[in-house]
Amino acid sequence: MQKLKLWLRNPYIVLYIIFVYFILFALIIDSPYDIFRGLIDIALAYDILITDYVAVGGVGATLVNAAIVNLITLVYVSRKMPKANGPIIMAFVLFAGFAFFGKNIVNVWPIFFGGWLYAKFRKEPVEKYFVVTILATALGPSITQLAMLEHIQIVPRFILAGGFGVMIGFIMPAISQNIFNVHHGYNLYNVGFTAGILAILTRIFIVTIGGAEIVPVFIWSVEYKLVLTIFMGILFTFMVAVGLLCGENNRENFRKLLKCPGQAPCDYYTDYGETTYINMGLLGLSTTVVMLVIQSDMNGAVMGSIFTVVAFGAIGKHMRNIWPVMIGCLLAGGFLHIWTGSHPSSAIAVLLVTCLAPIAGKYGWKWGVVAGIIHLNIAMHVVTFSGGFNLYNNGLAGGFVVMFLVPIIRAIRERNRTVKVK
């Protein structure tokens, strides 16, 4: 048992186990032939929101797609960065989530290469920019879209698509660092906000220069709720078990973790060790239950959104600060007469609104509810501006919420302090 605990205290080992589990589960429910055929279908999909890979290639192929892109990256990162931390754990779990609806074994690599070039240009270690580069793959659908411009010959358009991806990977680190100063860590999806702005420019480029018409995509499966719920239930229970087995002073660490406002930058794994897995697993189990209670469909897009909540359970979200913003989003759905379970965009927004968890953590649950109400209204519309190219659409919406709401909160609090002093 002691050897097992020492083994599992290496976060990379835990991640390897998770992605091998993806493959094993895929092989149990699908044949190798169906998985291979599904991977081809996924690689050829348009990818823009919402393209559910479970509907495109099947459950098995979707899980293998997520496992492949993560395992290849994991082999490289575990050698370059032997000591993992919260942001690294977050990046891999998030990468897996969006490999269920938008990122695949083809469209992510140009962006990775761009991030590598940026590090070489700066003459700095590649690993310094790993997290922001892996998050920059949110714009993977733009690469796919450029590669499918039919009025351009195949070789030039592939060069255009690959070159554009390299450019995204190259410029994202510099831009995202500056955009962080706009929201000061109250929007956990900083790269999502950055990617959203770039996606708007990308849409303009593709429409005006590329001459393409952006056709809305809605591919959404409804028939795999049971199998996907079982898959996630096993996975998130494993995370909790690892935390209980390997964590030290779990009760005290978890209590301290719940007191954190969650404002970025923060790193739960560095501060609280394996107790972080308990937080991540509980976030996954509880949000899965929420989706079942509101009768949401369970597919690649919803599963990827749940994974996003779990991922940021390593660096900002916890079992205390996510609920106010989620409740606000659910209330907004009622005000707009959108039944959250049956409306795909609102179901996803209820999960991804948790990017605003630091507002509830810092300013209290009431402001968290307000943030959630505003967020849903914005998230339902900003996807039109970005053309569906930004997979982190709620990160863009969250950035606008912070820019609008946080100054108001601060002004009110400063006014109240002034009145008390008088």
mmCIF file of N, CA, C and O in Angstrom, residues 136 138-139 142 164 167-176 179 191-206 385-387 389-390 396:
data_model
loop_
_atom_site.group_PDB
_atom_site.id
_atom_site.type_symbol
_atom_site.label_atom_id
_atom_site.label_comp_id
_atom_site.label_asym_id
_atom_site.label_seq_id
_atom_site.Cartn_x
_atom_site.Cartn_y
_atom_site.Cartn_z
ATOM 1 N N ALA A 136 -4.402 27.367 -25.876
ATOM 2 C CA ALA A 136 -4.609 28.065 -27.142
ATOM 3 C C ALA A 136 -5.255 27.178 -28.201
ATOM 4 O O ALA A 136 -5.792 27.679 -29.196
ATOM 5 N N ALA A 138 -7.894 26.041 -28.149
ATOM 6 C CA ALA A 138 -9.310 26.417 -28.245
ATOM 7 C C ALA A 138 -9.667 26.881 -29.641
ATOM 8 O O ALA A 138 -10.825 26.802 -30.062
ATOM 9 N N LEU A 139 -8.677 27.377 -30.385
ATOM 10 C CA LEU A 139 -8.927 27.876 -31.740
ATOM 11 C C LEU A 139 -8.663 26.816 -32.808
ATOM 12 O O LEU A 139 -8.567 27.132 -33.995
ATOM 13 N N SER A 142 -10.726 26.835 -36.100
ATOM 14 C CA SER A 142 -10.388 27.782 -37.169
ATOM 15 C C SER A 142 -9.417 27.149 -38.158
ATOM 16 O O SER A 142 -9.467 27.438 -39.364
ATOM 17 N N PHE A 164 -1.735 29.460 -40.157
ATOM 18 C CA PHE A 164 -2.582 30.221 -39.247
ATOM 19 C C PHE A 164 -2.519 29.634 -37.841
ATOM 20 O O PHE A 164 -2.456 30.364 -36.846
ATOM 21 N N MET A 167 0.652 30.643 -36.203
ATOM 22 C CA MET A 167 0.574 32.039 -35.778
ATOM 23 C C MET A 167 -0.205 32.173 -34.465
ATOM 24 O O MET A 167 0.195 32.926 -33.561
ATOM 25 N N ILE A 168 -1.314 31.440 -34.331
ATOM 26 C CA ILE A 168 -2.104 31.476 -33.101
ATOM 27 C C ILE A 168 -1.251 31.039 -31.921
ATOM 28 O O ILE A 168 -1.219 31.679 -30.859
ATOM 29 N N GLY A 169 -0.541 29.929 -32.075
ATOM 30 C CA GLY A 169 0.314 29.440 -31.001
ATOM 31 C C GLY A 169 1.432 30.402 -30.661
ATOM 32 O O GLY A 169 1.853 30.501 -29.497
ATOM 33 N N PHE A 170 1.888 31.138 -31.654
ATOM 34 C CA PHE A 170 3.010 32.062 -31.452
ATOM 35 C C PHE A 170 2.583 33.326 -30.707
ATOM 36 O O PHE A 170 3.305 33.830 -29.848
ATOM 37 N N ILE A 171 1.408 33.853 -31.032
ATOM 38 C CA ILE A 171 1.009 35.145 -30.449
ATOM 39 C C ILE A 171 0.220 35.009 -29.150
ATOM 40 O O ILE A 171 0.119 35.956 -28.377
ATOM 41 N N MET A 172 -0.364 33.831 -28.901
ATOM 42 C CA MET A 172 -1.234 33.678 -27.737
ATOM 43 C C MET A 172 -0.542 33.983 -26.412
ATOM 44 O O MET A 172 -1.132 34.662 -25.547
ATOM 45 N N PRO A 173 0.692 33.507 -26.153
ATOM 46 C CA PRO A 173 1.308 33.789 -24.843
ATOM 47 C C PRO A 173 1.414 35.280 -24.540
ATOM 48 O O PRO A 173 1.122 35.711 -23.419
ATOM 49 N N ALA A 174 1.830 36.060 -25.526
ATOM 50 C CA ALA A 174 1.997 37.498 -25.292
ATOM 51 C C ALA A 174 0.661 38.189 -25.080
ATOM 52 O O ALA A 174 0.502 39.022 -24.175
ATOM 53 N N ILE A 175 -0.332 37.858 -25.901
ATOM 54 C CA ILE A 175 -1.631 38.523 -25.816
ATOM 55 C C ILE A 175 -2.355 38.159 -24.530
ATOM 56 O O ILE A 175 -2.913 39.020 -23.838
ATOM 57 N N SER A 176 -2.356 36.873 -24.163
ATOM 58 C CA SER A 176 -3.111 36.432 -22.984
ATOM 59 C C SER A 176 -2.573 37.051 -21.708
ATOM 60 O O SER A 176 -3.336 37.346 -20.783
ATOM 61 N N ILE A 179 -4.086 40.521 -21.545
ATOM 62 C CA ILE A 179 -5.530 40.507 -21.342
ATOM 63 C C ILE A 179 -5.874 40.107 -19.908
ATOM 64 O O ILE A 179 -6.914 40.511 -19.380
ATOM 65 N N VAL A 191 -7.435 32.510 -21.138
ATOM 66 C CA VAL A 191 -7.127 32.202 -22.534
ATOM 67 C C VAL A 191 -8.415 32.114 -23.351
ATOM 68 O O VAL A 191 -8.430 32.446 -24.533
ATOM 69 N N GLY A 192 -9.507 31.701 -22.718
ATOM 70 C CA GLY A 192 -10.786 31.671 -23.420
ATOM 71 C C GLY A 192 -11.238 33.053 -23.828
ATOM 72 O O GLY A 192 -11.780 33.248 -24.923
ATOM 73 N N PHE A 193 -11.014 34.030 -22.961
ATOM 74 C CA PHE A 193 -11.336 35.416 -23.294
ATOM 75 C C PHE A 193 -10.452 35.904 -24.440
ATOM 76 O O PHE A 193 -10.929 36.510 -25.403
ATOM 77 N N THR A 194 -9.153 35.594 -24.337
ATOM 78 C CA THR A 194 -8.208 35.975 -25.386
ATOM 79 C C THR A 194 -8.563 35.300 -26.703
ATOM 80 O O THR A 194 -8.588 35.937 -27.765
ATOM 81 N N ALA A 195 -8.833 33.996 -26.630
ATOM 82 C CA ALA A 195 -9.163 33.238 -27.834
ATOM 83 C C ALA A 195 -10.451 33.747 -28.462
ATOM 84 O O ALA A 195 -10.598 33.743 -29.695
ATOM 85 N N GLY A 196 -11.386 34.203 -27.638
ATOM 86 C CA GLY A 196 -12.630 34.745 -28.180
ATOM 87 C C GLY A 196 -12.399 35.989 -29.015
ATOM 88 O O GLY A 196 -12.997 36.154 -30.088
ATOM 89 N N ILE A 197 -11.536 36.856 -28.534
ATOM 90 C CA ILE A 197 -11.215 38.067 -29.303
ATOM 91 C C ILE A 197 -10.527 37.696 -30.606
ATOM 92 O O ILE A 197 -10.848 38.231 -31.682
ATOM 93 N N LEU A 198 -9.592 36.754 -30.531
ATOM 94 C CA LEU A 198 -8.910 36.306 -31.754
ATOM 95 C C LEU A 198 -9.882 35.601 -32.696
ATOM 96 O O LEU A 198 -9.753 35.701 -33.917
ATOM 97 N N ALA A 199 -10.856 34.895 -32.136
ATOM 98 C CA ALA A 199 -11.831 34.197 -32.969
ATOM 99 C C ALA A 199 -12.695 35.178 -33.752
ATOM 100 O O ALA A 199 -13.062 34.918 -34.907
ATOM 101 N N ILE A 200 -13.037 36.298 -33.133
ATOM 102 C CA ILE A 200 -13.808 37.323 -33.845
ATOM 103 C C ILE A 200 -13.016 37.835 -35.040
ATOM 104 O O ILE A 200 -13.546 37.980 -36.153
ATOM 105 N N LEU A 201 -11.720 38.094 -34.832
ATOM 106 C CA LEU A 201 -10.860 38.538 -35.933
ATOM 107 C C LEU A 201 -10.710 37.439 -36.984
ATOM 108 O O LEU A 201 -10.675 37.715 -38.186
ATOM 109 N N THR A 202 -10.640 36.197 -36.527
ATOM 110 C CA THR A 202 -10.519 35.064 -37.442
ATOM 111 C C THR A 202 -11.754 34.950 -38.325
ATOM 112 O O THR A 202 -11.662 34.720 -39.538
ATOM 113 N N ARG A 203 -12.900 35.102 -37.729
ATOM 114 C CA ARG A 203 -14.153 35.029 -38.498
ATOM 115 C C ARG A 203 -14.178 36.111 -39.575
ATOM 116 O O ARG A 203 -14.571 35.846 -40.726
ATOM 117 N N ILE A 204 -13.757 37.309 -39.214
ATOM 118 C CA ILE A 204 -13.705 38.392 -40.201
ATOM 119 C C ILE A 204 -12.747 38.037 -41.329
ATOM 120 O O ILE A 204 -13.044 38.233 -42.516
ATOM 121 N N PHE A 205 -11.596 37.477 -40.968
ATOM 122 C CA PHE A 205 -10.588 37.101 -41.961
ATOM 123 C C PHE A 205 -11.121 36.043 -42.919
ATOM 124 O O PHE A 205 -10.988 36.160 -44.143
ATOM 125 N N ILE A 206 -11.756 35.014 -42.363
ATOM 126 C CA ILE A 206 -12.233 33.916 -43.198
ATOM 127 C C ILE A 206 -13.368 34.361 -44.116
ATOM 128 O O ILE A 206 -13.451 33.961 -45.274
ATOM 129 N N PHE A 385 -20.643 36.219 -32.737
ATOM 130 C CA PHE A 385 -19.554 37.101 -33.147
ATOM 131 C C PHE A 385 -18.294 36.319 -33.505
ATOM 132 O O PHE A 385 -17.561 36.685 -34.419
ATOM 133 N N SER A 386 -18.041 35.239 -32.774
ATOM 134 C CA SER A 386 -16.811 34.469 -33.010
ATOM 135 C C SER A 386 -16.999 33.370 -34.036
ATOM 136 O O SER A 386 -16.037 32.678 -34.389
ATOM 137 N N GLY A 387 -18.206 33.196 -34.532
ATOM 138 C CA GLY A 387 -18.446 32.198 -35.564
ATOM 139 C C GLY A 387 -18.311 30.768 -35.095
ATOM 140 O O GLY A 387 -18.253 29.843 -35.907
ATOM 141 N N PHE A 389 -15.696 29.586 -33.632
ATOM 142 C CA PHE A 389 -14.296 29.166 -33.730
ATOM 143 C C PHE A 389 -13.622 29.043 -32.368
ATOM 144 O O PHE A 389 -12.598 28.387 -32.242
ATOM 145 N N ASN A 390 -14.154 29.725 -31.376
ATOM 146 C CA ASN A 390 -13.572 29.678 -30.036
ATOM 147 C C ASN A 390 -14.316 28.642 -29.211
ATOM 148 O O ASN A 390 -15.467 28.838 -28.827
ATOM 149 N N LEU A 396 -15.046 33.899 -23.156
ATOM 150 C CA LEU A 396 -15.269 35.223 -23.740
ATOM 151 C C LEU A 396 -16.416 35.930 -23.022
ATOM 152 O O LEU A 396 -16.303 37.099 -22.637
#
